Short mmCIF file of C-alpha atoms in Angstrom, two decimals:
data_model
loop_
_atom_site.label_atom_id
_atom_site.label_comp_id
_atom_site.label_asym_id
_atom_site.label_seq_id
_atom_site.Cartn_x
_atom_site.Cartn_y
_atom_site.Cartn_z
CA GLY A 1 71.79 25.72 29.93
CA GLY A 2 69.86 25.98 33.35
CA GLY A 3 66.57 27.06 31.35
CA ARG A 4 63.74 25.81 32.85
CA GLU A 5 60.70 24.77 30.55
CA VAL A 6 56.97 26.38 31.08
CA ARG A 7 54.14 24.20 29.74
CA LEU A 8 51.16 26.00 29.81
CA GLY A 9 48.07 24.34 31.36
CA ALA A 10 44.24 24.35 30.08
CA ASP A 11 43.21 27.21 32.63
CA ASP A 12 46.34 29.19 31.32
CA PRO A 13 45.10 32.97 30.32
CA ALA A 14 47.33 32.56 27.08
CA TRP A 15 45.04 29.48 26.17
CA ARG A 16 42.03 31.49 26.39
CA THR A 17 43.10 34.65 24.36
CA ALA A 18 40.18 35.22 21.79
CA TRP A 19 37.25 34.14 25.26
CA HIS A 20 39.19 36.83 27.22
CA VAL A 21 39.04 39.19 24.45
CA THR A 22 35.74 38.80 23.97
CA ARG A 23 34.43 38.88 27.62
CA VAL A 24 36.25 41.92 28.29
CA LEU A 25 34.63 43.86 25.22
CA ALA A 26 30.99 42.23 25.76
CA ARG A 27 31.14 43.62 29.60
CA GLY A 28 32.09 46.93 28.16
CA GLY A 29 29.23 47.37 25.74
CA ARG A 30 31.73 46.77 22.59
CA LEU A 31 31.03 43.41 21.66
CA GLY A 32 30.56 44.29 18.01
CA GLU A 33 34.24 44.73 17.94
CA ALA A 34 35.27 41.52 19.42
CA LEU A 35 34.96 39.86 16.02
CA ALA A 36 37.88 41.88 14.29
CA ALA A 37 39.88 41.45 17.79
CA ILE A 38 39.85 37.91 17.92
CA GLU A 39 40.01 37.17 13.71
CA ARG A 40 43.82 38.06 14.57
CA VAL A 41 44.38 35.64 17.32
CA ASP A 42 45.71 32.54 16.07
CA GLY A 43 47.36 28.86 17.45
CA VAL A 44 47.34 29.25 21.23
CA GLY A 45 44.57 31.40 22.22
CA ASP A 46 42.35 31.01 19.60
CA ASP A 47 38.91 29.77 20.04
CA ARG A 48 37.33 28.81 16.74
CA GLU A 49 33.82 27.82 18.54
CA LEU A 50 33.25 30.92 20.16
CA ARG A 51 34.64 32.74 16.27
CA ASP A 52 31.45 30.99 14.94
CA ARG A 53 29.36 31.69 17.46
CA LEU A 54 30.12 35.18 17.26
CA ARG A 55 29.97 35.69 13.52
CA ARG A 56 26.61 33.95 13.37
CA ALA A 57 25.19 36.48 16.28
CA LEU A 58 26.44 39.49 14.62
CA ALA A 59 25.78 38.79 11.18
CA ALA A 60 22.92 40.66 9.49
CA GLY A 61 20.36 37.26 9.52
CA ALA A 62 21.27 36.35 12.84
CA SER A 63 18.28 35.13 15.24
CA ALA A 64 17.65 34.94 19.07
CA ALA A 65 19.22 31.56 19.36
CA ASP A 66 22.24 32.45 17.56
CA TRP A 67 22.99 35.48 20.51
CA VAL A 68 21.70 32.50 23.22
CA LEU A 69 24.32 30.28 22.05
CA LEU A 70 26.83 33.00 22.16
CA VAL A 71 25.59 33.57 26.08
CA ALA A 72 26.14 29.99 26.68
CA ARG A 73 29.53 30.23 26.01
CA PHE A 74 30.24 32.38 28.90
CA HIS A 75 28.52 30.15 31.68
CA SER A 76 30.07 27.72 33.30
CA SER A 77 29.89 25.87 36.89
CA ASP A 78 33.57 26.58 36.85
CA PRO A 79 34.19 30.13 37.63
CA ARG A 80 37.26 30.39 36.04
CA ARG A 81 36.08 29.02 32.99
CA GLY A 82 32.84 31.24 32.73
CA ASP A 83 31.89 34.79 33.27
CA LEU A 84 28.05 35.80 33.91
CA GLY A 85 28.87 39.39 34.03
CA ALA A 86 29.71 38.96 29.81
CA ALA A 87 26.92 36.18 29.55
CA LEU A 88 24.58 39.07 31.37
CA ALA A 89 25.71 41.63 29.23
CA ILE A 90 25.48 39.62 25.63
CA ALA A 91 22.22 38.45 26.45
CA ARG A 92 20.42 42.33 27.61
CA GLU A 93 21.98 42.93 24.17
CA ALA A 94 19.98 39.75 22.70
CA VAL A 95 16.86 41.03 24.45
CA ARG A 96 17.50 44.66 23.09
CA ARG A 97 17.86 42.80 19.44
CA PHE A 98 15.04 40.64 20.03
CA PRO A 99 12.60 42.31 21.88
CA ARG A 100 9.96 39.24 21.16
CA ALA A 101 11.99 36.31 21.74
CA ALA A 102 11.58 34.57 25.17
CA ALA A 103 14.76 32.95 24.62
CA ALA A 104 16.56 35.90 25.21
CA HIS A 105 14.42 37.18 27.90
CA LEU A 106 15.29 33.83 29.34
CA ALA A 107 19.09 33.85 29.14
CA ALA A 108 19.23 37.30 30.70
CA ALA A 109 17.44 35.82 33.59
CA GLU A 110 19.19 32.52 33.94
CA SER A 111 22.59 34.94 33.78
CA ALA A 112 21.21 37.42 36.44
CA ARG A 113 20.03 34.74 38.59
CA GLN A 114 23.66 33.25 38.50
CA LEU A 115 25.16 36.35 39.10
CA GLY A 116 23.28 36.79 42.29
CA GLU A 117 20.73 39.43 41.22
CA PRO A 118 18.00 38.41 42.12
CA ALA A 119 15.45 41.45 41.04
CA LEU A 120 17.25 41.42 37.70
CA ALA A 121 16.24 38.38 37.13
CA ILE A 122 12.85 38.33 37.95
CA ARG A 123 12.28 41.22 35.79
CA PHE A 124 14.05 39.08 32.87
CA TYR A 125 12.28 35.49 33.75
CA GLU A 126 8.70 38.06 34.05
CA SER A 127 8.97 39.17 30.34
CA GLY A 128 10.20 36.09 29.10
CA LEU A 129 7.29 34.04 30.18
CA ALA A 130 5.12 36.72 29.22
CA LEU A 131 6.28 35.64 25.43
CA ASP A 132 6.22 32.41 26.35
CA PRO A 133 3.69 31.59 29.09
CA GLN A 134 3.92 27.72 28.84
CA HIS A 135 7.63 27.48 29.79
CA ALA A 136 7.73 25.10 32.89
CA ALA A 137 11.10 25.41 34.04
CA ALA A 138 10.90 29.17 33.78
CA THR A 139 8.19 29.59 35.57
CA ALA A 140 9.65 27.24 38.26
CA GLU A 141 13.04 29.30 38.66
CA LEU A 142 10.37 32.77 38.87
CA GLY A 143 8.56 30.97 41.62
CA ARG A 144 12.00 30.17 43.24
CA LEU A 145 12.86 33.73 43.46
CA TYR A 146 9.63 35.26 44.26
CA VAL A 147 9.84 32.64 47.73
CA LEU A 148 13.46 33.93 48.01
CA ARG A 149 11.73 37.77 47.77
CA ILE A 150 9.52 37.01 50.53
CA SER A 151 12.05 35.29 52.91
CA THR A 152 14.15 38.09 52.75
CA LEU A 153 10.95 40.54 52.92
CA ALA A 154 10.28 38.76 56.28
CA MET A 155 13.50 38.13 57.56
CA SER A 156 14.16 41.95 57.38
CA ASP A 157 11.61 42.85 59.25
CA ARG A 158 9.20 44.10 56.20
CA PRO A 159 6.12 41.75 57.19
CA ALA A 160 3.97 43.94 55.23
CA ALA A 161 6.03 43.67 52.20
CA ALA A 162 6.26 40.08 52.59
CA SER A 163 2.77 39.85 53.18
CA LEU A 164 1.91 41.47 49.84
CA GLN A 165 4.55 39.53 48.08
CA LEU A 166 2.93 36.04 49.23
CA ALA A 167 -0.20 37.33 47.82
CA ALA A 168 1.26 38.01 44.41
CA PHE A 169 3.08 34.75 44.77
CA GLU A 170 -0.48 33.05 45.27
CA ARG A 171 -2.18 34.56 42.54
CA PHE A 172 1.07 34.04 40.14
CA HIS A 173 1.12 30.16 41.64
CA ARG A 174 -2.61 29.99 40.77
CA ALA A 175 -2.38 31.49 37.31
CA SER A 176 0.84 29.29 36.27
CA ALA A 177 -1.02 25.73 37.40
CA SER A 178 -3.78 26.63 35.43
CA ARG A 179 -1.96 27.78 32.46
CA LEU A 180 0.82 24.74 32.58
CA GLY A 181 -2.19 22.45 33.78
CA LYS A 182 -0.18 20.34 36.22
CA PRO A 183 1.06 21.76 39.80
CA VAL A 184 4.13 24.17 40.02
CA GLU A 185 7.18 23.98 42.34
CA PRO A 186 7.64 25.76 44.53
CA ASP A 187 4.21 25.66 46.15
CA LEU A 188 2.34 27.65 48.46
CA ALA A 189 3.53 26.17 51.16
CA ASP A 190 7.11 26.36 50.40
CA ALA A 191 6.21 30.41 49.99
CA GLN A 192 4.61 30.52 53.08
CA ALA A 193 7.08 28.73 55.20
CA ALA A 194 9.83 31.51 53.78
#
């Protein structure tokens, strides 16, 4: 008869059932239940890669790297394909399970940064760099967040707080350049211009 053919596109939620179930459980602090929940998804909506990453992360012998790979499954430059809240929740659990793993702290830092939570991102970058002080990319990102903080304080009529943060940035910059053995970006001029 007059029925209309329905085609599901790649962005249709039905194609991503396992991913959506996992992200909702992760956001709710119930990631441990996700594997059992998505094991029942078959065919349309299944996500074998996610299931494998989840299985590895939840296994008894899991590593921080397994958790970081799971976090990465929820990062995307396309907001329809990522969930930074779920990524941050998973990364925080990774930090809880692997408090001495810099990669877990840095995954949480990047998730918080992308989510627009600079204070939380700073905290995780600082703890990650305390564990891996040679991580140049994390050092640069932390520097950018410090410059943002200085700018925010200066623009909100808090010059004394901005001045204190600038002094802290100068110490951070000197120590980082010395530790890494090369100039660090952003530099002092960037911070002073903020």
